[in-house]
CSV table of C-alpha atoms in Angstrom, one decimal:
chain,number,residue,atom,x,y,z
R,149,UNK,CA,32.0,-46.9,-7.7
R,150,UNK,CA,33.0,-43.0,-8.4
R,151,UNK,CA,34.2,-40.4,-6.2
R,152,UNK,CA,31.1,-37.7,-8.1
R,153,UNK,CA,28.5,-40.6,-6.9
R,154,UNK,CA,29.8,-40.0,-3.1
R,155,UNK,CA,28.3,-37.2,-3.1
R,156,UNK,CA,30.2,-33.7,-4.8
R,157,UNK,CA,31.1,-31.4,-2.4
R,158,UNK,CA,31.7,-28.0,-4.3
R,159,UNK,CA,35.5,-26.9,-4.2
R,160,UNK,CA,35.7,-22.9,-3.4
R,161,UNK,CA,37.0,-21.2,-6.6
R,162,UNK,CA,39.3,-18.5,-7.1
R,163,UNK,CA,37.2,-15.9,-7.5
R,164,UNK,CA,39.8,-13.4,-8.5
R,165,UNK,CA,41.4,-15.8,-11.2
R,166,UNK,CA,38.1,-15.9,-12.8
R,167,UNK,CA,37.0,-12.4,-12.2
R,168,UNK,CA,40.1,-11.5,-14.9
R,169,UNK,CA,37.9,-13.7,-16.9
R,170,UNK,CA,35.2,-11.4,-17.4
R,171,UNK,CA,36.7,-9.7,-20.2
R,172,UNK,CA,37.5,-12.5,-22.2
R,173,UNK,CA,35.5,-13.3,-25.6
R,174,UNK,CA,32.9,-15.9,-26.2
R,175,UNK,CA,33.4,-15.9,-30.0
R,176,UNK,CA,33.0,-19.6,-31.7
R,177,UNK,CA,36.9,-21.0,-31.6
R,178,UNK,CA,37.9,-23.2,-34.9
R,179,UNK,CA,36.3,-26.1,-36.2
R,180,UNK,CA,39.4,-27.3,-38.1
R,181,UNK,CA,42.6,-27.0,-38.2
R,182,UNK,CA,45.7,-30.2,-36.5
R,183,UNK,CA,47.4,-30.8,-33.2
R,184,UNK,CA,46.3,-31.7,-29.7
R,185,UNK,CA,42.7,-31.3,-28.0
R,186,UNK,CA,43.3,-31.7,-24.1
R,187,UNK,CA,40.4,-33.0,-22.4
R,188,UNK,CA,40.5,-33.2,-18.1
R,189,UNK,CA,38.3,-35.8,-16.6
R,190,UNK,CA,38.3,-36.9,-13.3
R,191,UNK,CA,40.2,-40.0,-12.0
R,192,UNK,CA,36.5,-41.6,-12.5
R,193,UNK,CA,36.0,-42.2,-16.0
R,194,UNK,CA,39.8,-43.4,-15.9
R,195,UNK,CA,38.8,-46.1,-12.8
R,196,UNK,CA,35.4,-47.2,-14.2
R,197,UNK,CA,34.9,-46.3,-17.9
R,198,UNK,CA,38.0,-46.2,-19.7
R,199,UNK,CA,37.0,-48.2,-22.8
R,200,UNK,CA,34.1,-45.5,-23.5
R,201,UNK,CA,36.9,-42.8,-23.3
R,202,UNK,CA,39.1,-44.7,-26.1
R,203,UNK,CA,36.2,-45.0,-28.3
R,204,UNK,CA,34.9,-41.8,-28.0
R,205,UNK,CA,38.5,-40.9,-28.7
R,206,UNK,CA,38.6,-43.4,-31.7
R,207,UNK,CA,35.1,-42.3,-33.2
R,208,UNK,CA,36.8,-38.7,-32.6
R,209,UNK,CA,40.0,-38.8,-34.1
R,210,UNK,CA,38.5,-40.7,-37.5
R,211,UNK,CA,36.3,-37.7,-38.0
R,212,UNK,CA,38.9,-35.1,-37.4
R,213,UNK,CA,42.2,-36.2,-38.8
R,214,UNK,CA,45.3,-34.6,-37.7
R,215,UNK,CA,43.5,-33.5,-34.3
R,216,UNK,CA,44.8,-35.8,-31.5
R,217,UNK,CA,43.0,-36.6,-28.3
R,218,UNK,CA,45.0,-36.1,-25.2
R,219,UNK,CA,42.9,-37.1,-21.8
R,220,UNK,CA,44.4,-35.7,-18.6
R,221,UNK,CA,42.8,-37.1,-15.6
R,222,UNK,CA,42.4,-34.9,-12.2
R,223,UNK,CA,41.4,-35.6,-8.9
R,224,UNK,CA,38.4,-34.2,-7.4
R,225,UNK,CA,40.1,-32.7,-4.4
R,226,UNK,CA,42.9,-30.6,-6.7
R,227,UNK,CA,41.2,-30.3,-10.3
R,228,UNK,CA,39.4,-26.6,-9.4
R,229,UNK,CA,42.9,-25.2,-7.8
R,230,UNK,CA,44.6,-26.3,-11.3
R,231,UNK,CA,41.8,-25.0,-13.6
R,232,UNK,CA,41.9,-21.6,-11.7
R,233,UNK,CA,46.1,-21.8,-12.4
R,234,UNK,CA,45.5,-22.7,-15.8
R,235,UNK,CA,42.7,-20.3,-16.9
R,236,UNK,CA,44.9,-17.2,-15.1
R,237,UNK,CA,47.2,-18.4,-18.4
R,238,UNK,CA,47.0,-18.9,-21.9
R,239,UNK,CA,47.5,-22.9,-21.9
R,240,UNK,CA,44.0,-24.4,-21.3
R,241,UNK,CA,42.0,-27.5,-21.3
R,242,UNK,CA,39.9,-27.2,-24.5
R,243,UNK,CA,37.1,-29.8,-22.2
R,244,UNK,CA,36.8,-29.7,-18.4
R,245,UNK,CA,34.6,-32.1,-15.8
R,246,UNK,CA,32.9,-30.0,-13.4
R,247,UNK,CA,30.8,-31.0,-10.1
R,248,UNK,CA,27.3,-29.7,-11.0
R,249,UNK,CA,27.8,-28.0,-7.3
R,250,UNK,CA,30.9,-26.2,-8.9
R,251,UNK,CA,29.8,-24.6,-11.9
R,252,UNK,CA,28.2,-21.4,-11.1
R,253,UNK,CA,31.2,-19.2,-10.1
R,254,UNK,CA,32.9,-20.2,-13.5
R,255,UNK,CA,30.5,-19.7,-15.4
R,256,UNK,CA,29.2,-16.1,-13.4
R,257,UNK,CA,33.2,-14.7,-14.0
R,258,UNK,CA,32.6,-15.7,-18.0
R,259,UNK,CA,35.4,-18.9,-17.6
R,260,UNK,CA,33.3,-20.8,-19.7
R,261,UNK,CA,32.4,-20.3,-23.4
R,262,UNK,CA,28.4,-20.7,-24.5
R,263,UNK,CA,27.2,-24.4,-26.3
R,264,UNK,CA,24.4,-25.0,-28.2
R,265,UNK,CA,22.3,-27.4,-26.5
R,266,UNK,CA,21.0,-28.0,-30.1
R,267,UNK,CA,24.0,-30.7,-30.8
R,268,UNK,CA,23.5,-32.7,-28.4
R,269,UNK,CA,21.1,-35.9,-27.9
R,270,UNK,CA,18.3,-35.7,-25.7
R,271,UNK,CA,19.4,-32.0,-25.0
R,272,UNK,CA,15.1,-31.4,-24.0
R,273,UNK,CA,15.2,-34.0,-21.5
R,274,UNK,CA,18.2,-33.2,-19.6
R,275,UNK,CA,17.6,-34.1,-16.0
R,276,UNK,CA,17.1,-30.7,-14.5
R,277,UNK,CA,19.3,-30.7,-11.4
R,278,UNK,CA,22.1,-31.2,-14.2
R,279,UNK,CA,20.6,-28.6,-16.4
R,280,UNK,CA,20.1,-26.0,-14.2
R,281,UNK,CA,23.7,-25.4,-13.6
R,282,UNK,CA,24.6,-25.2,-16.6
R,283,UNK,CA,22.4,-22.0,-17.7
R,284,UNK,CA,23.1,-18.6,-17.4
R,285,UNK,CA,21.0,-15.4,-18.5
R,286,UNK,CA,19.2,-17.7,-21.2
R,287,UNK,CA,22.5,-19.5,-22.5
R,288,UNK,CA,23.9,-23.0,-21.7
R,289,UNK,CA,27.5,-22.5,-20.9
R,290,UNK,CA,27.9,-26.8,-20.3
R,291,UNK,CA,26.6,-30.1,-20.9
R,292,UNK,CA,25.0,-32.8,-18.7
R,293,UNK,CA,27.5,-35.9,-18.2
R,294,UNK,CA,26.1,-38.0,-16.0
R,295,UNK,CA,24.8,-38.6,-12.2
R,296,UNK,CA,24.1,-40.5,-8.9
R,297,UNK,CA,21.6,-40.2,-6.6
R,298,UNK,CA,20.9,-41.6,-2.9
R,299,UNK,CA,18.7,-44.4,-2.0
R,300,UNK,CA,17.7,-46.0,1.1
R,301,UNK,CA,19.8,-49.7,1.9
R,302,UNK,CA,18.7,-51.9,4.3
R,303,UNK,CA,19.8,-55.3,5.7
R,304,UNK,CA,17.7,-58.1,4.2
R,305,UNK,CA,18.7,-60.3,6.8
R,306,UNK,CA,17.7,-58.7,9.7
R,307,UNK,CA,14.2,-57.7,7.7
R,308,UNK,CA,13.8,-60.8,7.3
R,309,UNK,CA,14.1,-62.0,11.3
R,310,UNK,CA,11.1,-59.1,11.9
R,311,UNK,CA,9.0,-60.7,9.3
R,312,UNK,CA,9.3,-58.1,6.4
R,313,UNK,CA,10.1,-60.1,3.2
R,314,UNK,CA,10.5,-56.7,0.8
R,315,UNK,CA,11.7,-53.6,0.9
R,316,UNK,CA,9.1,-50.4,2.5
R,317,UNK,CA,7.6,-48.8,-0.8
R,318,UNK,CA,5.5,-46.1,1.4
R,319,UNK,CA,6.5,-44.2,4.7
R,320,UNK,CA,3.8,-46.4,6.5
R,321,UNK,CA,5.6,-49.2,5.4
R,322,UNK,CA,8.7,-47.2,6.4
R,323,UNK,CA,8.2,-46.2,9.9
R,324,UNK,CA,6.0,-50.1,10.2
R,325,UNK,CA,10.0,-51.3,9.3
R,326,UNK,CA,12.1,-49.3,11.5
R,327,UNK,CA,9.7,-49.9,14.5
R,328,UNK,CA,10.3,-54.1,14.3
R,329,UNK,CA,13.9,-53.3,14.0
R,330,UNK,CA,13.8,-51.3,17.1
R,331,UNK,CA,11.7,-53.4,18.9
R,332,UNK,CA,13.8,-56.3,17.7
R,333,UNK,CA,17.3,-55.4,18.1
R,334,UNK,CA,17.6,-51.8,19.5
R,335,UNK,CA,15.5,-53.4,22.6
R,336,UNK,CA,18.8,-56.0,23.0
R,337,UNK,CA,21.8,-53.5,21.9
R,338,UNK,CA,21.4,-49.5,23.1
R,339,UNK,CA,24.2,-49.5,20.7
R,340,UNK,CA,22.0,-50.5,17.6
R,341,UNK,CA,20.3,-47.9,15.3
R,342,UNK,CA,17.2,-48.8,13.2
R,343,UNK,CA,18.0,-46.3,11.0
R,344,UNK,CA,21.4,-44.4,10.9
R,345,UNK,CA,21.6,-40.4,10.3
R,346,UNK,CA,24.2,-38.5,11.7
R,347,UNK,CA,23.1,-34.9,12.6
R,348,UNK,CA,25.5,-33.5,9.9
R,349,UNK,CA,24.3,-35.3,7.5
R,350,UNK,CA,22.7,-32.2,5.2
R,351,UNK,CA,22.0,-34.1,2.0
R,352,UNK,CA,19.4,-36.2,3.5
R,353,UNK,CA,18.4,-33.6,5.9
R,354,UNK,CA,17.4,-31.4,3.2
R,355,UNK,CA,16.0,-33.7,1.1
R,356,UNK,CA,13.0,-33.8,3.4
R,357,UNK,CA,12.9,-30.2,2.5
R,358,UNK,CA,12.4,-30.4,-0.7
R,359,UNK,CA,9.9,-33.4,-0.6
R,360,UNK,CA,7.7,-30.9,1.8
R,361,UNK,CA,8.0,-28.8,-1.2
R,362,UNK,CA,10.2,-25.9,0.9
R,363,UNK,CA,13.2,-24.7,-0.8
R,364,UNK,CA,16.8,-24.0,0.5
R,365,UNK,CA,16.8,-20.6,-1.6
R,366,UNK,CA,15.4,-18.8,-3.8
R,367,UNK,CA,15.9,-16.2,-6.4
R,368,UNK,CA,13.8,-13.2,-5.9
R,369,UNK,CA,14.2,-10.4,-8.7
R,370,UNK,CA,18.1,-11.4,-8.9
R,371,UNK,CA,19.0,-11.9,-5.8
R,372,UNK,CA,19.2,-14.7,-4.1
R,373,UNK,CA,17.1,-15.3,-0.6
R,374,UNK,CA,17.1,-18.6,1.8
R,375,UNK,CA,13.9,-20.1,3.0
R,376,UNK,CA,14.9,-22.7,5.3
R,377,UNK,CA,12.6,-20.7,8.0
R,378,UNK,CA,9.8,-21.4,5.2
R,379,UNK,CA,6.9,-22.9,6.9
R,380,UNK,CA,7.3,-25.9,4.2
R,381,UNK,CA,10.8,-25.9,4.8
R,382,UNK,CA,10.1,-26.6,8.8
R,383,UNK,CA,7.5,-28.8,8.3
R,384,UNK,CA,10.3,-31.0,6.2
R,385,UNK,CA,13.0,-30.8,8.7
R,386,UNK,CA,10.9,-31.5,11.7
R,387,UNK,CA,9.8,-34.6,9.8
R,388,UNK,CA,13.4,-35.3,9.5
R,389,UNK,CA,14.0,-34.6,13.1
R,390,UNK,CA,11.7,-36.8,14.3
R,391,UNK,CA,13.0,-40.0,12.3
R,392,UNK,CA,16.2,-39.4,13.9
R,393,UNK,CA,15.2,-39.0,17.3
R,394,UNK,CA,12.5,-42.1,16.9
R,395,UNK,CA,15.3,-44.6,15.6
R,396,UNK,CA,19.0,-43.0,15.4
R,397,UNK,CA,21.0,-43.9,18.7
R,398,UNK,CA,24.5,-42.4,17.5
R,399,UNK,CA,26.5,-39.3,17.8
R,400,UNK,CA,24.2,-36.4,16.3
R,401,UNK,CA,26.9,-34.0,16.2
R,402,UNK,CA,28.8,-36.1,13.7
R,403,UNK,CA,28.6,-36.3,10.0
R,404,UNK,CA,28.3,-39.1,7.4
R,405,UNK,CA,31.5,-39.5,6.1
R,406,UNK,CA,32.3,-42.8,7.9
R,407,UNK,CA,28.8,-44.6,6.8
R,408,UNK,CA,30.1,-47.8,5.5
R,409,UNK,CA,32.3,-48.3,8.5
R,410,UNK,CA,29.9,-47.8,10.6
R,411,UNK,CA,27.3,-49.5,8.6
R,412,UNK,CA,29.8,-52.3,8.7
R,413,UNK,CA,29.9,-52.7,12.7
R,414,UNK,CA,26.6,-54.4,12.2
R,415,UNK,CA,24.1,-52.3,14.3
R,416,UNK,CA,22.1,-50.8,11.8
R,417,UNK,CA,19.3,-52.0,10.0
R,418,UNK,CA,18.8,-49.3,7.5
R,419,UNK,CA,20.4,-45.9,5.9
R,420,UNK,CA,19.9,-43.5,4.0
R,421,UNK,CA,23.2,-43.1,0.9
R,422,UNK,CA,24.7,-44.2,-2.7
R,423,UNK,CA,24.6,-47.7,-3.7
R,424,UNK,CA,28.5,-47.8,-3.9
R,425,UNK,CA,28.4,-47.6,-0.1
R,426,UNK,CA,26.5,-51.0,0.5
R,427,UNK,CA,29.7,-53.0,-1.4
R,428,UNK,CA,32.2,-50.5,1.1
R,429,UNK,CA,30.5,-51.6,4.1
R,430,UNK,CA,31.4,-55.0,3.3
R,431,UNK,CA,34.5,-53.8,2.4
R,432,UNK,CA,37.9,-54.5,5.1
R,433,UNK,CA,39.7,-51.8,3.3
R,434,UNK,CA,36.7,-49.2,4.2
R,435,UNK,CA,36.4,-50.5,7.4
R,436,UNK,CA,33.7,-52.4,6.6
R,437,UNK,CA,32.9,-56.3,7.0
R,438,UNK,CA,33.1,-59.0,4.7
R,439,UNK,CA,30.3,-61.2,6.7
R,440,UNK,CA,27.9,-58.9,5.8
R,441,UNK,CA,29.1,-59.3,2.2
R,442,UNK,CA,25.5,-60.2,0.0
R,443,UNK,CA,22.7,-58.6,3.2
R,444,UNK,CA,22.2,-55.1,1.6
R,445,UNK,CA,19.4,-54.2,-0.8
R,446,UNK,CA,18.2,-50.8,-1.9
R,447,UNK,CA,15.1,-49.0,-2.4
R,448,UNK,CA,13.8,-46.1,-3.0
R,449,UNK,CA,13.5,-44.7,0.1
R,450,UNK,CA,10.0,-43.3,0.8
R,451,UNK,CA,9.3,-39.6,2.2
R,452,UNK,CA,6.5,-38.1,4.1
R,453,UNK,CA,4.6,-36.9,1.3
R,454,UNK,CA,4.0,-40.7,-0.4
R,455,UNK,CA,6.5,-40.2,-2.9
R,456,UNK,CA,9.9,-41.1,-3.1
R,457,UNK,CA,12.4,-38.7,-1.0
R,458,UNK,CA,13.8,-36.1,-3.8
R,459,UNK,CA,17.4,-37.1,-3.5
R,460,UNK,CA,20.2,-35.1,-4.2
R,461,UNK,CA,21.6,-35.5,-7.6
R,462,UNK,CA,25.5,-35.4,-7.5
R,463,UNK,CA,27.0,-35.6,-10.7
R,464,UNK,CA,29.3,-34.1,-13.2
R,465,UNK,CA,29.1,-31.8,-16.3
R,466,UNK,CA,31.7,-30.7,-19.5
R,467,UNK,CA,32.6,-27.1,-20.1
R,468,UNK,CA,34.8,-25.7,-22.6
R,469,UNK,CA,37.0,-22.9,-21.4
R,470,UNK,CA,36.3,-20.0,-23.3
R,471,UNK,CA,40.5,-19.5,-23.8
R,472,UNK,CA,40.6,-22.6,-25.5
R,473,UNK,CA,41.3,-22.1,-29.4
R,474,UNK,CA,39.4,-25.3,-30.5
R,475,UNK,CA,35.7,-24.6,-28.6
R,476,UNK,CA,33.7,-26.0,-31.8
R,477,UNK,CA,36.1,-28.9,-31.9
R,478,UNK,CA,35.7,-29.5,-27.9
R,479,UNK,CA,32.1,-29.3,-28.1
R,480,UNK,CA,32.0,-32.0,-30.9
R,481,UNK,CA,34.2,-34.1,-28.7
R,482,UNK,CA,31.8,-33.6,-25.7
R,483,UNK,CA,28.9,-34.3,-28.1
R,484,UNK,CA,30.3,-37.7,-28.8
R,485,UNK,CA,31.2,-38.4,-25.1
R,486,UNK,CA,27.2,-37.5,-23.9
R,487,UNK,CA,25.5,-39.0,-26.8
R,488,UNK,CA,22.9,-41.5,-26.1
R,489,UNK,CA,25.8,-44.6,-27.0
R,490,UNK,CA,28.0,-43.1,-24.6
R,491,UNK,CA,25.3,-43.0,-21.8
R,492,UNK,CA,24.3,-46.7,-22.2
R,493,UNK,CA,27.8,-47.4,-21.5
R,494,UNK,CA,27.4,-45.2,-18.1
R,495,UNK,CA,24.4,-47.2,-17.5
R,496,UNK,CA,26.4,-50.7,-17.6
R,497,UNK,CA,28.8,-48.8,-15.4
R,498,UNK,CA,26.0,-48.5,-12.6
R,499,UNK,CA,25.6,-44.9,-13.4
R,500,UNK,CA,22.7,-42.6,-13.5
R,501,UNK,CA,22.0,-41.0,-17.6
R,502,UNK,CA,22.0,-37.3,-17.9
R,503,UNK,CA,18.6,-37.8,-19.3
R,504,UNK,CA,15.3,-38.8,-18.3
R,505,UNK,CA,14.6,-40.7,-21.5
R,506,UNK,CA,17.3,-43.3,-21.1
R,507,UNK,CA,16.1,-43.6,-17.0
R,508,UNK,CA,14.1,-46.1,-18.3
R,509,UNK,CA,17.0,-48.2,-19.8
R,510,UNK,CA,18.2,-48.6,-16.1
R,511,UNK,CA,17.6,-52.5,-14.7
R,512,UNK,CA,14.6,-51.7,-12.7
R,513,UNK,CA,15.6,-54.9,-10.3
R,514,UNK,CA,19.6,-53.8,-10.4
R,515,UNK,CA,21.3,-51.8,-8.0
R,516,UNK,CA,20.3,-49.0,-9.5
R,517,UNK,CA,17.0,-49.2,-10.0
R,518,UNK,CA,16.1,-47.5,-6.7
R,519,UNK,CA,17.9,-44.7,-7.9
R,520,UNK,CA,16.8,-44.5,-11.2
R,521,UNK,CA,13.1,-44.1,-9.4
R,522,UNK,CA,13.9,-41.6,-7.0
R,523,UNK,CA,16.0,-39.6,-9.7
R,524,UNK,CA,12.9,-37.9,-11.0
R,525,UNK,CA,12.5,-36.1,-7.9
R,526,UNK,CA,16.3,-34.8,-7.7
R,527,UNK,CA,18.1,-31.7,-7.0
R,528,UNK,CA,21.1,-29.7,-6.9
R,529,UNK,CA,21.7,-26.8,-4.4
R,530,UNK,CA,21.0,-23.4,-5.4
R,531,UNK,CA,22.5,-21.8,-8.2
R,532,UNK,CA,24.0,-18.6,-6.3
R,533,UNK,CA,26.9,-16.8,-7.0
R,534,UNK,CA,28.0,-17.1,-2.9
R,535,UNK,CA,26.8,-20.9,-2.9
R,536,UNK,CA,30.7,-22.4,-2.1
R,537,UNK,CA,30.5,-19.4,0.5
R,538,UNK,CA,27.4,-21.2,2.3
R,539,UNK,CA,29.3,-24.9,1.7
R,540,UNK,CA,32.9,-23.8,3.5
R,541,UNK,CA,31.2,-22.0,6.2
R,542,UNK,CA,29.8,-25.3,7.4
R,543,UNK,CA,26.1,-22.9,8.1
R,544,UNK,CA,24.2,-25.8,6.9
R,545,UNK,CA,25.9,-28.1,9.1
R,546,UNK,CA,25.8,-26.6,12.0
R,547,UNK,CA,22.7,-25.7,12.1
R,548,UNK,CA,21.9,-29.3,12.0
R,549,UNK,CA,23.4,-29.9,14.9
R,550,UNK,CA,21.7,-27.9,16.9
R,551,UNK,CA,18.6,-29.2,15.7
R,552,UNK,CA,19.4,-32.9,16.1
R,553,UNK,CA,21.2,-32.4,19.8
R,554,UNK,CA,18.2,-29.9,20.8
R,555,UNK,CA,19.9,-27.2,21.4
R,556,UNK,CA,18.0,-25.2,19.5
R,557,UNK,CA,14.6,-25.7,17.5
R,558,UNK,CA,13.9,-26.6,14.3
R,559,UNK,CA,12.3,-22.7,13.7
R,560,UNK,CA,15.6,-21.2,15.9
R,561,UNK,CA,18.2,-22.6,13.7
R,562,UNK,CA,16.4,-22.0,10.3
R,563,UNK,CA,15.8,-18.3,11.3
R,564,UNK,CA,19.5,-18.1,12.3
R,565,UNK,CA,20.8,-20.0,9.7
R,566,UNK,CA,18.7,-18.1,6.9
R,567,UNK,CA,20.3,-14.9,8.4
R,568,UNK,CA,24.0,-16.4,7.9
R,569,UNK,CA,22.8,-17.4,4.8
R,570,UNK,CA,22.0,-14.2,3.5
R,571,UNK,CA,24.7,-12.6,4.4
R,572,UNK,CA,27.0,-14.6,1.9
R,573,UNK,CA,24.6,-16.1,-0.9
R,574,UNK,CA,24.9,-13.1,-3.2
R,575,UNK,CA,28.3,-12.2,-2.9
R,576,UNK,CA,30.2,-13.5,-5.9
């Protein structure tokens, strides 16, 4: 499964690369005209759709002859630090894949050039946690590509040896769940979680946020102002906090970066993460266990509020640099690549669509189903110029901790953190 559905962790920019940027123009590019359009993708579409990148490519080529297709593929962890090189130059990528957790900076500093969400299918029902970062003062400066979202997994063999035949579809049924497991097994192994979530572990944490209705920030007459000391906001993490504390037995201070290792160990019963990481906890080469190979099912894991917990939406987007010489061409390329054929083709590949019309096109009973449910609900961190800022500063994180360990409470930390917050949100 793809590195975007492991959930995107935004890779600081070079803000005074792109801040040379700003004077740049936004005019249209040519339509016509030979030689090479360079497209960068990530090493995903490479691993797990490359026939839908040929024929994109194919359909491409035959409607523009004498204009090439050259696909460059980047890796998550280096692609920003090259685009930053690249754009401080003349020789650009004509299409880019961004992290919908990267864009803002880019397109804030005038990196990217303007589309017109017009051209593309099912433009008006662009999931918003993808749309949202792509608009700027009432333009769309990128285009939805596609996107994961977390679920809740559970071991349908040890369910089964407490009685419970199918997956919780309510936090009654929830809570009703983890307490046989802990009853069960925690009661034999002090070692054995009913449900597993590290204290670092912000994407679930704040999803409980957001299915409070709180908000991590808002804008407030341009700028930008967090609310994790929200009452809503509060009530959502304490909920969080006391799941952890009623069924979680491991390190709180630790984040979730070894889940299917330590999913694969064979002491918990349920967690909270992307589909992919069900198949690596079964895996030897992710540390995981191949006994437990075919006892992991999903769902869509319930919140307080009777609905299903908003999950993060991780996924990716395609801009077209605004020095690229062939924008109207690149944005006819991307067109292809997003149309609604090109997204049924994600959905075979156990992706999310960038759409909420095609959701429904997602096997309700498959692996993705789940997600496809709680997908709906998703969201994408706020849309701040000094976002990355919050993200390498580890604020989120931390305070966390000190909420999970105790050491401080839920309405400390949020103060604190709110305060560290606002100290680097608006700064671009």
């Amino acid at each position: 499964m793809t590195s975007a559905l492991r959930g995107l962790v935004a890779v600081a920019s070079t803000l005074a690369v792109l801040a040379g940027m700003s004077g740049c123009s936004g005019g249209g590019g040519s339509a016509s005209g030979s030689g090479k359009l360079t497209v960068w993708l990530t090493v995903d579409a490479q691993e797990s759709w490359p026939d839908l990148v040929k024929s994109v490519n194919d359909r491409f080529e035959q409607a523009h002859p004498g204009t090439n297709v050259t696909v460059q593929y980047q890796q998550w962890t280096s692609k920003n630090l090259k685009l930053d090189a690249a754009l401080a130059g003349r020789d650009v990528p004509d299409v880019v894949e961004m992290g919908n957790s990267e864009t803002v900076n880019y397109i804030v500093n005038n990196a990217f050039a303007p589309v017109d969400p017009a051209k593309f299918d099912h433009a008006d029902q662009w999931l918003e946690a993808l749309r949202k970062p792509c608009e700027y003062h009432g333009k769309v400066y990128c285009v939805p590509y596609y996107v994961g979202a977390r679920v809740g997994i559970y071991r349908t063999d040890l369910l089964q040896q407490v009685g419970i035949t199918k997956a919780p579809t309510t936090y009654p049924e929830l809570i009703a769940g983890l307490d046989a497991l802990k009853a069960r097994f925690g009661s034999k192994d002090r070692a054995f979680s009913a449900l597993y979530m590290p204290g670092r572990y912000w994407y679930a944490a704040l999803a409980f946020i957001k299915d409070t209705g709180g908000e991590i920030a808002v804008d407030k007459d341009g700028r930008w102002q967090s609310t994790l000391s929200d009452p809503r906001s509060v009530q959502g993490l304490q909920a969080w906090k006391d799941l952890i504390d009623a069924y979680y037995v491991g390190d709180r201070s630790k984040d979730n970066s070894d889940e299917p290792a330590v999913v694969g160990q064979g002491k918990v019963g349920m967690f909270y993460g992307n589909t992919w990481e069900a198949e690596a906890a079964t895996d030897s080469k992710s540390g995981g266990n191949p006994e437990l190979k075919g006892r992991f099912a999903s769902f869509a894991f319930p919140g307080p509020s009777g609905e299903p917990l908003p999950p993060f939406l991780g996924g990716s987007e395609l801009a077209v640099p605004v020095k690229s010489e062939k924008r109207e061409l690149a944005q006819e390329w991307i067109r292809l690549f997003t149309d609604r054929t090109s997204q049924q083709r994600l959905i075979r590949a156990n992706t999310l669509p960038n759409n909420t019309a095609q959701l429904v096109d997602v096997d309700a009973e498959g692996v993705n189903g789940p997600a496809a449910k709680a997908a709906t609900r998703g969201w994408v961190t706020p849309q701040a110029p000094g976002w990355a800022a919050v993200e390498k500063a580890n604020i989120l994180q931390e305070m966390l901790e000190d909420i999970a360990t105790g050491k401080h409470s839920v309405k400390d930390a949020t103060k604190s953190a709110d305060g560290r917050i606002d100290a680097v949100i608006n700064k671009n």
